[in-house]
Amino acid sequence: MTKSNQAATTVLEYTKNAPSGVETRIASYLLAEYLERLGVEIIFGLCGHTVIAFLDALGKSRIRFISSRHEQVAAHAADGYARASGKTGVMLSHLGPGLTNSATGVANAALDSIPMVVIAGDIPSHYFGRHPHQEVNLHKDADQFEIYRPFCKRIYRVDRPEDLPRIVERAFHLAHSGRPGPVLVDVPMDIFSADLPIDAFQKEPAQVEPPTMDAAVAARIVEALANAKRPVLYAGGGVLSGRATAELAALAEALDIPVAHTLMGKGCMHEEHPLLLGMTGFWGTPIANDTCREADLILAIGTRLAEANSSSWDPRFTFSIPPTRLIHIDIDSAEIGRNFPTELGVVADAKLALGALLAAARGVPHAGRGDQRQKIAGGRKSFAANWVHQRNSDQFPMRPERILAELRQAVPEDGFIVTDVGWNKNGVGQQFPITVPGTFITPSGLATMGFGPSAVLGVKMAQPKRAAVALIGDGAFSSNMSVVATAMEAGLSVVWLVMDNSGFGTIAGLENMHYGSSFGCMFECGGQPYSVDYAAVARACGARGIAIRSAEELGPALREALASDLPTVIQVPMENAPTPTPGHWNINDIYRLGS
Ligand SMILES: Cc1ncc(C[n+]2csc(CCOP(=O)(O)OP(=O)(O)O)c2C)c(N)n1
């Protein structure tokens, strides 16, 4: 039976008349239909006995179910899908071990403010208190949903079938409104199979107009920016998720103010823009750090002013507030004033706030900016000069800079670069030109190793016509190689470019720097360096696997991979060279060498 035929018979098979005369249907089928109505196109997940009633409903719906081999993969894929589509990611998980496996991926989404709804099966509600199979109950009966409390915007357990429609509506509302984030809907399995009136799922999430900035506040901020001698606009991920990059650039141009950004703010302005400073912080750029540190006024938008981007808030490196004055716009009032004294905080949506500032700035004269554009150009050029020769280096194992250069040349400007943690994330944030907003996708807040190989699946699902490359370390790729099988099953022609330094290179480098050894960080077998043939692993899954043998092979291999209908793993042996660190990270002051 085809999927559409199945859908047509659904109503006949599952509708019955309850004794009261109210027409009812099994909750799972109503839920699947409701999710269709909300515009859910894809659910990522993994099966278990608690969710098969809902899986049957999904199988008979228009929603596509992407079955992964590990729940963390599903959660990261849902996260990647949300980032690349602008929609709420949805994942389905079994109880107990399924939900704990998903936790890392959901927490990663939470720390990066990504909207997600997690639907989880739970034990039958009539077994609460009896400690049934796979229940988490060591402190409280039926306690699994509490595991998600520290990182979800809201955790719901559905205790009565009639609560399910209301809770699912609330979950979608909360996930995307205000500061986005994941919401858990924990469903005892009997509730998936309970009867509900056929019109039970009526209420849909309200359209919400986010807070804007009023004209008087905008005029006050514009006046401060216009009069400042050395102002900086500092953009975070909120500018990108708020689709506010055009307003940011226009404001910068109107008042001739340079723009620095966080890791997640990368792509907020075209790489060639003369006012773009680059990324701040430990892995940032000297010109961004110096200009921010010497600024007299910073307007920060959609950022937590987080540790890595702020050089551990040490005034000697990135931000010196005070004497620098700080105005901070964020959708979440809790972010304002946490780490720096703040002259003015504004709780507002980035796009609306920047739009209001732009309207207020039109025609407003501003203080002279001297030779700042030359300084920016000079600062960027002199830092980039440090790795020009590496970008052209033929050495093998390859230099990471050459890998980045080949990748930039091969991937169209609107293609997605999805990173993980390690050289890939830090190097791209610092050195890789991004010209189309939203094409750089990276795990920032939780910085989860394992994000990139999985998230790229969701990115490709969201934007099937655009290229999607996961630029990842061998540590990250080998933490869950099942992504290749999932890409095969889902028909996703993604590319994993594995920077292979036979170890957890970034941490090995850190340990080496402080302790002169990389104990516990390198891959070894019998005391010898150990490398895995990841390309062969890909081929074993039916995908393409390419082992790069010289620097010149990489460009053509990338182009072929991007043209292929099959997923491809490209394994590139790479020197374990550290990413330059123009900023500061306080951990380096903590390590002490003993005997
Ligand atoms: C799940 C998880 N475990 C551990 C870490 C700590 N960590 C940060 S970078 C890193 C090394 C990553 O190795 P690899 O993916 O090979 O990239 P490389 O550093 O070699 O570029 C580790 C283990 C982490 N961020 N996430």
Coordinates of C-alpha atoms and ligand atoms in Angstrom, one line a residue:
M1 CA 0.0 0.0 0.0
T2 CA 1.4 3.4 -0.9
K3 CA 1.8 6.1 1.8
S4 CA -1.0 8.2 0.4
N5 CA -3.4 5.2 0.2
Q6 CA -2.6 4.4 3.7
A7 CA -3.4 8.0 4.7
A8 CA -6.7 7.8 3.0
T9 CA -7.8 4.7 5.0
T10 CA -6.6 6.1 8.3
V11 CA -9.9 7.6 9.3
L12 CA -11.8 4.5 8.5
E13 CA -9.5 2.3 10.5
Y14 CA -9.2 4.3 13.6
T15 CA -12.4 6.3 14.0
K16 CA -15.1 4.9 16.1
N17 CA -18.1 6.1 18.0
A18 CA -17.6 6.3 21.7
P19 CA -20.6 5.3 23.9
S20 CA -21.3 9.0 24.7
G21 CA -21.9 9.5 21.0
V22 CA -18.8 11.7 20.7
E23 CA -16.8 10.7 17.7
T24 CA -13.3 9.8 18.8
R25 CA -10.1 8.6 17.3
I26 CA -6.8 7.3 18.7
A27 CA -4.6 10.2 20.0
S28 CA -1.5 9.2 18.0
Y29 CA -3.4 9.7 14.7
L30 CA -4.9 13.0 15.8
L31 CA -1.5 14.1 17.0
A32 CA 0.2 13.3 13.6
E33 CA -2.6 15.2 11.8
Y34 CA -2.2 18.1 14.1
L35 CA 1.6 18.2 13.5
E36 CA 0.9 18.2 9.8
R37 CA -1.4 21.2 10.3
L38 CA 1.3 23.0 12.2
G39 CA 3.6 22.6 9.2
V40 CA 5.8 19.9 10.6
E41 CA 7.4 18.1 7.7
I42 CA 10.1 16.0 9.3
I43 CA 10.6 14.3 12.6
F44 CA 14.0 12.9 13.6
G45 CA 14.1 10.0 16.0
L46 CA 14.6 6.4 17.0
C47 CA 12.0 3.8 17.8
G48 CA 11.1 2.0 21.0
H49 CA 8.1 0.1 22.3
T50 CA 6.8 3.3 23.9
V51 CA 6.4 5.2 20.7
I52 CA 5.3 2.7 18.0
A53 CA 1.7 3.7 18.2
F54 CA 2.8 7.2 17.2
L55 CA 5.2 5.8 14.6
D56 CA 2.3 4.0 12.9
A57 CA 0.5 7.3 12.8
L58 CA 3.5 9.0 11.3
G59 CA 3.9 6.3 8.7
K60 CA 0.3 7.1 7.6
S61 CA 0.9 10.8 7.5
R62 CA 2.6 13.2 5.2
I63 CA 5.4 13.8 7.8
R64 CA 8.7 12.2 7.0
F65 CA 10.3 10.2 9.8
I66 CA 14.1 10.1 9.7
S67 CA 15.2 7.1 11.7
S68 CA 18.7 7.5 13.2
R69 CA 20.9 4.8 14.9
H70 CA 21.4 6.9 18.0
E71 CA 19.2 9.4 19.6
Q72 CA 21.9 12.0 20.0
V73 CA 22.2 11.9 16.2
A74 CA 18.5 12.6 15.9
A75 CA 18.6 15.5 18.3
H76 CA 21.5 17.1 16.5
A77 CA 19.8 16.5 13.2
A78 CA 16.6 18.2 14.4
D79 CA 18.8 21.1 15.7
G80 CA 20.5 21.4 12.3
Y81 CA 17.1 21.3 10.5
A82 CA 15.8 24.1 12.8
R83 CA 18.9 26.3 12.1
A84 CA 18.8 25.8 8.3
S85 CA 15.0 26.1 7.9
G86 CA 14.1 28.7 10.6
K87 CA 11.4 26.2 11.7
T88 CA 11.0 24.3 15.0
G89 CA 12.9 21.0 14.9
V90 CA 11.0 18.0 16.1
M91 CA 12.4 14.8 17.5
L92 CA 10.9 11.6 18.8
S93 CA 12.5 9.5 21.4
H94 CA 11.9 6.3 23.3
L95 CA 11.9 6.4 27.1
G96 CA 14.8 5.9 29.5
P97 CA 18.0 5.2 27.5
G98 CA 16.5 6.8 24.4
L99 CA 15.8 10.0 26.3
T100 CA 19.2 10.0 28.0
N101 CA 20.9 9.4 24.7
S102 CA 19.0 12.4 23.2
A103 CA 19.9 14.6 26.2
T104 CA 23.2 15.9 24.8
G105 CA 21.7 16.9 21.5
V106 CA 18.8 18.6 23.2
A107 CA 21.0 20.4 25.6
N108 CA 23.2 21.6 22.7
A109 CA 20.2 23.1 21.0
A110 CA 19.1 24.7 24.3
L111 CA 22.5 26.4 24.8
D112 CA 22.3 27.8 21.3
S113 CA 18.7 28.9 21.6
I114 CA 17.4 26.6 18.9
P115 CA 13.6 25.9 18.8
M116 CA 12.9 22.2 19.3
V117 CA 10.0 20.0 20.5
V118 CA 11.0 16.6 21.8
I119 CA 8.2 14.1 22.0
A120 CA 9.2 11.2 24.2
G121 CA 7.4 7.9 25.1
D122 CA 7.2 7.0 28.7
I123 CA 6.0 4.0 30.7
P124 CA 2.2 3.3 30.8
S125 CA 0.7 5.7 33.3
H126 CA -1.1 2.9 35.2
Y127 CA 2.3 1.5 36.1
F128 CA 3.5 4.7 37.9
G129 CA 4.8 3.5 41.2
R130 CA 5.4 0.0 40.2
H131 CA 8.8 0.5 38.6
P132 CA 8.3 -1.0 35.2
H133 CA 10.8 -1.9 32.5
Q134 CA 13.2 1.0 31.6
E135 CA 11.6 3.5 33.9
V136 CA 13.9 6.1 35.6
N137 CA 12.6 6.0 39.1
L138 CA 15.5 6.1 41.6
H139 CA 14.3 9.3 43.3
K140 CA 10.7 9.6 42.2
D141 CA 8.3 7.4 40.2
A142 CA 8.1 8.1 36.5
D143 CA 10.9 10.6 36.8
Q144 CA 12.5 10.7 33.4
F145 CA 11.2 14.0 32.3
E146 CA 13.0 15.7 35.2
I147 CA 16.3 14.8 33.5
Y148 CA 15.5 17.5 30.9
R149 CA 14.7 20.2 33.5
P150 CA 18.1 22.0 33.5
F151 CA 18.1 22.7 29.7
C152 CA 14.5 22.7 28.5
K153 CA 12.4 25.8 28.5
R154 CA 9.6 23.7 29.8
I155 CA 9.2 20.0 30.6
Y156 CA 5.7 18.5 30.3
R157 CA 4.5 15.1 31.3
V158 CA 1.1 14.3 29.9
D159 CA -0.9 12.8 32.8
R160 CA -4.3 12.6 31.1
P161 CA -5.1 12.0 27.4
E162 CA -7.2 15.2 27.3
D163 CA -4.2 17.2 28.2
L164 CA -2.2 16.1 25.2
P165 CA -3.6 18.7 22.7
R166 CA -3.1 21.6 25.1
I167 CA 0.4 20.5 26.0
V168 CA 1.6 20.0 22.4
E169 CA 0.2 23.4 21.5
R170 CA 2.0 25.0 24.4
A171 CA 5.2 23.1 23.5
F172 CA 5.3 24.6 19.9
H173 CA 4.3 28.0 21.2
L174 CA 7.1 28.1 23.8
A175 CA 9.8 26.5 21.6
H176 CA 9.8 29.3 19.1
S177 CA 8.5 32.4 21.0
G178 CA 10.7 34.7 23.1
R179 CA 14.2 33.2 23.4
P180 CA 13.8 29.9 21.4
G181 CA 14.7 26.6 22.9
P182 CA 13.7 23.0 23.4
V183 CA 10.5 21.8 25.1
L184 CA 9.9 18.3 26.2
V185 CA 6.5 16.6 25.8
D186 CA 6.7 13.3 27.8
V187 CA 3.9 10.9 26.8
P188 CA 3.1 7.8 28.8
M189 CA 2.6 5.1 26.0
D190 CA -1.1 4.4 27.0
I191 CA -1.9 8.0 26.2
F192 CA -0.6 7.6 22.6
S193 CA -3.2 4.8 22.3
A194 CA -6.1 6.6 24.2
D195 CA -9.2 7.8 22.4
L196 CA -9.8 11.5 22.1
P197 CA -12.6 13.5 20.5
I198 CA -11.8 13.9 16.8
D199 CA -11.7 17.7 17.3
A200 CA -9.5 17.6 20.4
F201 CA -6.5 19.2 18.6
Q202 CA -8.1 22.5 17.7
K203 CA -6.0 25.2 19.2
E204 CA -2.9 26.3 17.3
P205 CA -0.1 28.4 18.6
A206 CA -0.8 32.1 18.4
Q207 CA 1.1 34.3 16.0
V208 CA 3.4 36.3 18.4
E209 CA 4.7 39.8 17.6
P210 CA 8.1 40.0 19.4
P211 CA 9.0 43.0 21.4
T212 CA 10.4 45.9 19.5
M213 CA 12.3 49.1 20.5
D214 CA 10.3 52.3 20.8
A215 CA 11.3 55.3 18.8
A216 CA 12.5 57.4 21.8
V217 CA 14.8 54.6 22.9
A218 CA 16.1 54.1 19.4
A219 CA 16.8 57.9 19.1
R220 CA 18.7 57.8 22.4
I221 CA 20.9 54.9 21.3
V222 CA 21.5 56.4 17.9
E223 CA 22.5 59.7 19.5
A224 CA 25.0 57.9 21.7
L225 CA 26.4 55.9 18.7
A226 CA 26.6 59.0 16.5
N227 CA 28.5 61.0 19.1
A228 CA 30.8 58.2 20.2
K229 CA 34.4 58.5 19.0
R230 CA 35.1 54.8 18.7
P231 CA 31.8 52.9 18.7
V232 CA 31.4 49.2 17.8
L233 CA 28.4 47.1 16.9
Y234 CA 28.8 43.6 18.4
A235 CA 26.6 41.0 16.8
G236 CA 25.7 37.6 18.2
G237 CA 23.8 34.6 17.0
G238 CA 20.5 36.5 17.7
V239 CA 21.2 38.7 14.7
L240 CA 21.4 35.6 12.4
S241 CA 18.5 33.7 13.9
G242 CA 16.5 36.9 13.8
R243 CA 17.3 37.3 10.1
A244 CA 18.5 40.8 10.9
T245 CA 21.8 41.0 8.9
A246 CA 20.5 43.5 6.3
E247 CA 19.5 45.9 9.1
L248 CA 22.8 45.4 10.9
A249 CA 24.8 46.3 7.8
A250 CA 22.6 49.2 7.0
L251 CA 23.0 50.6 10.5
A252 CA 26.7 50.1 10.4
E253 CA 26.9 52.0 7.1
A254 CA 24.5 54.8 8.2
L255 CA 26.7 55.7 11.2
D256 CA 30.0 54.3 9.9
I257 CA 30.5 51.9 12.8
P258 CA 32.7 48.8 12.6
V259 CA 31.1 45.4 13.3
A260 CA 32.6 42.6 15.4
H261 CA 30.8 39.3 16.1
T262 CA 30.7 36.2 18.3
L263 CA 31.2 32.7 17.0
M264 CA 27.5 32.3 16.3
G265 CA 27.4 35.8 14.8
K266 CA 29.8 34.8 12.1
G267 CA 28.2 35.6 8.7
C268 CA 26.4 38.6 10.1
M269 CA 28.1 40.8 7.5
H270 CA 29.6 40.0 4.1
E271 CA 33.2 38.9 4.5
E272 CA 34.4 41.7 2.2
H273 CA 32.6 44.5 4.0
P274 CA 35.0 47.3 4.9
L275 CA 33.5 47.7 8.3
L276 CA 33.8 44.0 9.3
L277 CA 36.3 43.4 12.1
G278 CA 35.8 39.7 12.5
M279 CA 35.3 37.4 15.5
T280 CA 36.3 38.4 19.0
G281 CA 37.7 36.3 21.9
F282 CA 40.2 33.5 22.5
W283 CA 40.1 32.3 18.9
G284 CA 39.1 35.7 17.5
T285 CA 41.2 38.2 15.5
P286 CA 43.5 40.8 16.9
I287 CA 41.7 43.7 15.1
A288 CA 38.4 42.6 16.5
N289 CA 39.7 42.2 20.0
D290 CA 41.7 45.4 19.9
T291 CA 38.9 47.5 18.5
C292 CA 36.4 46.2 21.0
R293 CA 38.8 46.7 23.9
E294 CA 39.5 50.3 22.9
A295 CA 35.9 51.2 22.0
D296 CA 34.2 54.0 23.9
L297 CA 30.7 52.5 23.2
I298 CA 29.6 49.0 22.3
L299 CA 26.1 48.2 21.1
A300 CA 25.8 44.4 21.6
I301 CA 22.9 42.7 19.9
G302 CA 21.6 39.1 20.4
T303 CA 24.6 37.8 22.3
R304 CA 25.3 36.4 25.8
L305 CA 28.8 38.1 25.8
A306 CA 29.9 34.5 26.5
E307 CA 33.3 33.5 27.9
A308 CA 35.1 32.3 24.8
N309 CA 34.1 35.3 22.8
S310 CA 35.0 37.7 25.6
S311 CA 38.4 36.3 26.5
S312 CA 37.1 35.1 29.9
W313 CA 35.9 38.7 30.5
D314 CA 39.4 39.7 31.2
P315 CA 39.7 43.5 30.5
R316 CA 43.2 43.1 29.1
F317 CA 42.0 41.2 26.0
T318 CA 38.6 41.8 24.4
F319 CA 36.2 44.0 26.4
S320 CA 37.2 46.6 28.9
I321 CA 33.8 47.6 30.2
P322 CA 34.0 50.1 31.9
P323 CA 35.5 52.4 30.8
T324 CA 33.8 51.3 27.5
R325 CA 30.1 51.9 27.8
L326 CA 27.8 49.0 26.9
I327 CA 24.3 49.1 25.5
H328 CA 22.8 45.6 25.1
I329 CA 19.8 44.4 23.1
D330 CA 18.6 40.9 23.7
I331 CA 15.3 39.0 23.5
D332 CA 16.1 37.5 27.0
S333 CA 16.3 40.0 29.8
A334 CA 18.3 37.5 31.9
E335 CA 21.2 38.0 29.5
I336 CA 21.5 41.7 30.3
G337 CA 24.1 42.9 32.8
R338 CA 25.4 39.5 33.8
N339 CA 29.1 39.9 33.1
F340 CA 29.5 43.6 32.4
P341 CA 28.0 46.8 33.9
T342 CA 25.4 47.9 31.3
E343 CA 24.4 51.4 30.7
L344 CA 21.2 50.4 28.9
G345 CA 19.6 47.1 28.3
V346 CA 16.7 46.7 25.8
V347 CA 14.6 43.6 25.6
A348 CA 13.8 43.3 22.0
D349 CA 13.9 41.2 18.9
A350 CA 17.1 41.8 17.0
K351 CA 15.5 42.5 13.6
L352 CA 12.9 44.9 15.0
A353 CA 15.4 46.7 17.2
L354 CA 17.9 47.1 14.4
G355 CA 15.1 48.3 12.1
A356 CA 14.1 50.9 14.7
L357 CA 17.7 52.0 15.1
L358 CA 18.1 52.3 11.3
A359 CA 15.0 54.4 11.0
A360 CA 16.3 56.7 13.8
A361 CA 19.7 56.9 12.2
R362 CA 18.7 58.0 8.8
G363 CA 20.2 61.5 8.1
V364 CA 21.8 61.7 11.6
P365 CA 25.3 63.2 11.4
H366 CA 28.0 61.3 13.2
A367 CA 31.4 62.0 14.7
G368 CA 34.3 61.6 12.3
R369 CA 35.7 58.1 12.2
G370 CA 39.2 59.1 11.1
D371 CA 41.1 56.3 9.3
Q372 CA 39.2 53.4 10.8
R373 CA 38.5 51.7 7.5
Q374 CA 42.2 51.6 6.7
K375 CA 42.9 50.3 10.2
I376 CA 40.4 47.5 9.8
A377 CA 41.7 46.6 6.3
G378 CA 45.3 46.7 7.6
G379 CA 44.5 44.7 10.7
R380 CA 42.7 42.0 8.8
K381 CA 45.4 41.8 6.2
S382 CA 48.3 41.6 8.6
F383 CA 46.6 38.8 10.6
A384 CA 45.7 36.8 7.5
A385 CA 49.3 37.2 6.3
N386 CA 50.2 34.8 9.1
W387 CA 48.6 31.9 7.3
V388 CA 48.9 32.8 3.6
H389 CA 51.8 30.4 3.1
Q390 CA 49.9 27.7 5.0
R391 CA 46.9 28.1 2.7
N392 CA 49.1 27.2 -0.3
S393 CA 51.2 24.6 1.5
D394 CA 51.5 21.2 -0.3
Q395 CA 52.7 19.5 2.9
F396 CA 51.1 16.1 3.7
P397 CA 49.5 15.4 6.2
M398 CA 47.9 18.6 5.2
R399 CA 47.9 22.0 6.9
P400 CA 44.4 22.8 8.3
E401 CA 44.6 26.2 6.5
R402 CA 45.0 24.5 3.2
I403 CA 42.0 22.3 3.9
L404 CA 39.9 25.4 4.6
A405 CA 41.1 27.1 1.5
E406 CA 40.2 24.1 -0.7
L407 CA 36.8 23.9 1.0
R408 CA 36.0 27.5 0.4
Q409 CA 36.9 27.2 -3.3
A410 CA 34.8 24.1 -3.7
V411 CA 31.6 24.9 -1.9
P412 CA 29.2 27.5 -3.4
E413 CA 28.7 30.6 -1.4
D414 CA 25.2 29.5 -0.4
G415 CA 26.4 26.1 0.7
F416 CA 26.4 25.2 4.3
I417 CA 29.5 24.6 6.4
V418 CA 28.6 22.7 9.5
T419 CA 31.3 22.4 12.0
D420 CA 31.9 20.5 15.2
V421 CA 34.4 21.5 17.9
G422 CA 38.1 21.6 17.4
W423 CA 40.3 23.1 14.7
N424 CA 37.3 23.1 12.4
K425 CA 35.1 25.4 14.5
N426 CA 37.8 27.6 15.8
G427 CA 39.5 27.9 12.4
V428 CA 36.4 28.6 10.5
G429 CA 35.3 31.2 13.0
Q430 CA 38.6 32.9 12.7
Q431 CA 39.7 32.4 9.1
F432 CA 37.0 31.2 6.8
P433 CA 35.2 33.7 4.6
I434 CA 31.4 33.5 5.0
T435 CA 29.4 35.6 2.5
V436 CA 25.9 34.3 2.8
P437 CA 24.2 34.7 6.3
G438 CA 23.2 31.5 8.0
T439 CA 25.6 29.2 6.0
F440 CA 27.9 28.7 9.0
I441 CA 26.4 26.3 11.5
T442 CA 28.3 25.5 14.7
P443 CA 27.8 24.3 18.3
S444 CA 28.7 27.2 20.5
G445 CA 27.2 27.2 24.0
L446 CA 27.6 23.5 24.8
A447 CA 30.3 23.0 22.2
T448 CA 29.4 19.4 21.7
M449 CA 31.8 17.1 20.0
G450 CA 29.5 15.0 17.8
F451 CA 27.3 17.8 16.7
G452 CA 28.7 18.4 13.2
P453 CA 28.5 14.9 11.7
S454 CA 24.8 14.6 12.7
A455 CA 23.6 18.2 12.4
V456 CA 24.5 18.2 8.7
L457 CA 21.8 15.6 8.1
G458 CA 19.1 18.0 9.3
V459 CA 20.7 20.9 7.4
K460 CA 20.5 18.9 4.2
M461 CA 16.9 17.9 4.9
A462 CA 16.0 21.5 5.3
Q463 CA 17.8 22.7 2.2
P464 CA 18.1 19.8 -0.1
K465 CA 19.1 21.8 -3.1
R466 CA 22.1 23.5 -1.4
A467 CA 25.5 21.9 -0.6
A468 CA 26.0 20.8 3.0
V469 CA 29.5 19.9 4.2
A470 CA 30.3 18.8 7.7
L471 CA 33.9 20.0 8.5
I472 CA 34.8 17.9 11.5
G473 CA 37.7 16.3 13.4
D474 CA 38.3 12.5 13.4
G475 CA 37.4 12.5 17.1
A476 CA 33.9 13.9 16.3
F477 CA 33.4 11.7 13.3
S478 CA 34.3 8.5 15.1
S479 CA 32.1 9.4 18.1
N480 CA 29.1 8.3 16.0
M481 CA 29.9 6.9 12.6
S482 CA 26.3 5.7 12.2
V483 CA 25.5 9.0 10.6
V484 CA 26.6 7.5 7.3
A485 CA 24.1 4.7 7.4
T486 CA 21.4 7.3 8.3
A487 CA 22.3 9.5 5.4
M488 CA 22.1 6.5 3.1
E489 CA 18.7 5.5 4.4
A490 CA 17.4 9.1 4.1
G491 CA 19.0 9.7 0.7
L492 CA 21.1 12.7 1.8
S493 CA 24.1 13.6 -0.3
V494 CA 26.0 15.2 2.5
V495 CA 29.8 15.5 2.7
W496 CA 31.8 14.8 5.8
L497 CA 35.3 16.3 5.5
V498 CA 37.2 14.5 8.3
M499 CA 40.3 16.4 9.5
D500 CA 42.2 13.4 10.7
N501 CA 45.0 14.0 13.2
S502 CA 44.6 10.7 14.9
G503 CA 43.4 12.1 18.1
F504 CA 41.4 14.7 20.0
G505 CA 43.8 17.2 18.6
T506 CA 42.7 20.4 20.3
I507 CA 42.8 18.9 23.8
A508 CA 46.1 17.1 23.0
G509 CA 47.6 20.4 22.0
L510 CA 46.4 22.1 25.2
E511 CA 47.8 19.3 27.4
N512 CA 51.0 19.3 25.5
M513 CA 51.4 23.1 26.0
H514 CA 50.9 22.9 29.7
Y515 CA 52.2 19.4 30.6
G516 CA 54.5 18.4 27.8
S517 CA 52.4 15.3 27.0
S518 CA 49.1 14.4 25.3
F519 CA 48.3 11.5 27.5
G520 CA 44.7 10.3 27.0
C521 CA 44.1 12.5 24.0
M522 CA 45.7 10.6 21.1
F523 CA 44.4 7.5 19.4
E524 CA 46.8 4.6 20.1
C525 CA 46.8 0.9 19.8
G526 CA 49.5 -1.2 21.5
G527 CA 51.4 2.0 22.3
Q528 CA 51.5 3.0 18.6
P529 CA 49.5 5.7 16.8
Y530 CA 46.2 4.3 15.6
S531 CA 44.3 5.4 12.6
V532 CA 41.0 4.2 11.3
D533 CA 40.1 4.0 7.7
Y534 CA 37.0 6.2 7.8
A535 CA 36.7 6.2 4.0
A536 CA 36.4 2.4 4.1
V537 CA 33.7 2.7 6.9
A538 CA 31.7 4.9 4.5
R539 CA 32.1 2.4 1.7
A540 CA 30.9 -0.4 4.0
C541 CA 27.7 1.6 4.4
G542 CA 27.3 1.9 0.7
A543 CA 28.4 5.5 0.7
R544 CA 31.4 7.0 -1.0
G545 CA 34.6 7.0 0.9
I546 CA 37.7 8.9 -0.3
A547 CA 41.1 8.8 1.4
I548 CA 43.2 11.8 0.4
R549 CA 46.8 11.0 -0.4
S550 CA 48.2 14.4 -1.3
A551 CA 47.1 18.0 -0.9
E552 CA 46.3 18.4 -4.5
E553 CA 43.7 15.6 -4.4
L554 CA 41.4 17.4 -2.0
G555 CA 39.9 20.1 -4.2
P556 CA 38.8 17.6 -7.0
A557 CA 37.6 15.1 -4.3
L558 CA 35.4 17.8 -2.8
R559 CA 33.9 18.8 -6.1
E560 CA 33.1 15.2 -7.0
A561 CA 31.5 14.7 -3.6
L562 CA 29.3 17.8 -4.0
A563 CA 28.2 16.6 -7.4
S564 CA 27.4 13.1 -6.2
D565 CA 24.0 11.8 -5.3
L566 CA 25.6 9.7 -2.6
P567 CA 26.9 10.8 0.8
T568 CA 30.7 11.0 0.9
V569 CA 33.3 10.8 3.6
I570 CA 36.5 12.5 2.7
Q571 CA 39.3 11.6 5.1
V572 CA 42.2 14.1 5.1
P573 CA 45.3 13.4 7.1
M574 CA 46.1 16.7 8.9
E575 CA 49.0 18.1 11.0
N576 CA 47.8 18.7 14.5
A577 CA 48.6 22.4 14.5
P578 CA 46.9 24.6 17.1
T579 CA 44.5 27.3 15.9
P580 CA 46.0 30.8 16.7
T581 CA 44.6 32.3 19.9
P582 CA 44.8 36.1 19.8
G583 CA 42.6 36.3 22.9
H584 CA 42.6 34.7 26.3
W585 CA 41.0 31.8 28.1
N586 CA 41.3 31.7 31.8
I587 CA 41.8 27.9 31.9
N588 CA 45.3 28.5 30.9
D589 CA 46.0 30.2 34.2
I590 CA 44.6 27.3 36.2
Y591 CA 46.8 24.3 35.0
R592 CA 49.7 23.5 37.4
L593 CA 52.3 20.9 36.6
G594 CA 53.1 18.7 39.6
S595 CA 55.4 15.7 40.0
Ligands
LIG1 C1 31.0 15.5 23.9 C2 32.3 16.2 24.2 N1 33.3 15.6 24.8 C3 34.5 16.2 25.0 C4 34.7 17.5 24.6 C5 36.0 18.2 24.8 N2 36.7 18.4 23.5 C6 36.7 19.7 23.0 S1 37.6 19.7 21.6 C7 37.9 18.0 21.7 C8 38.7 17.3 20.6 C9 37.9 17.1 19.4 O1 38.7 16.3 18.6 P1 38.5 16.2 17.0 O2 37.1 16.0 16.7 O3 39.4 15.1 16.5 O4 38.9 17.6 16.5 P2 40.4 18.3 16.6 O5 40.5 18.9 18.0 O6 41.4 17.2 16.4 O7 40.4 19.4 15.6 C10 37.3 17.5 22.8 C11 37.4 16.1 23.2 C12 33.6 18.1 24.0 N3 33.7 19.4 23.6 N4 32.4 17.4 23.8

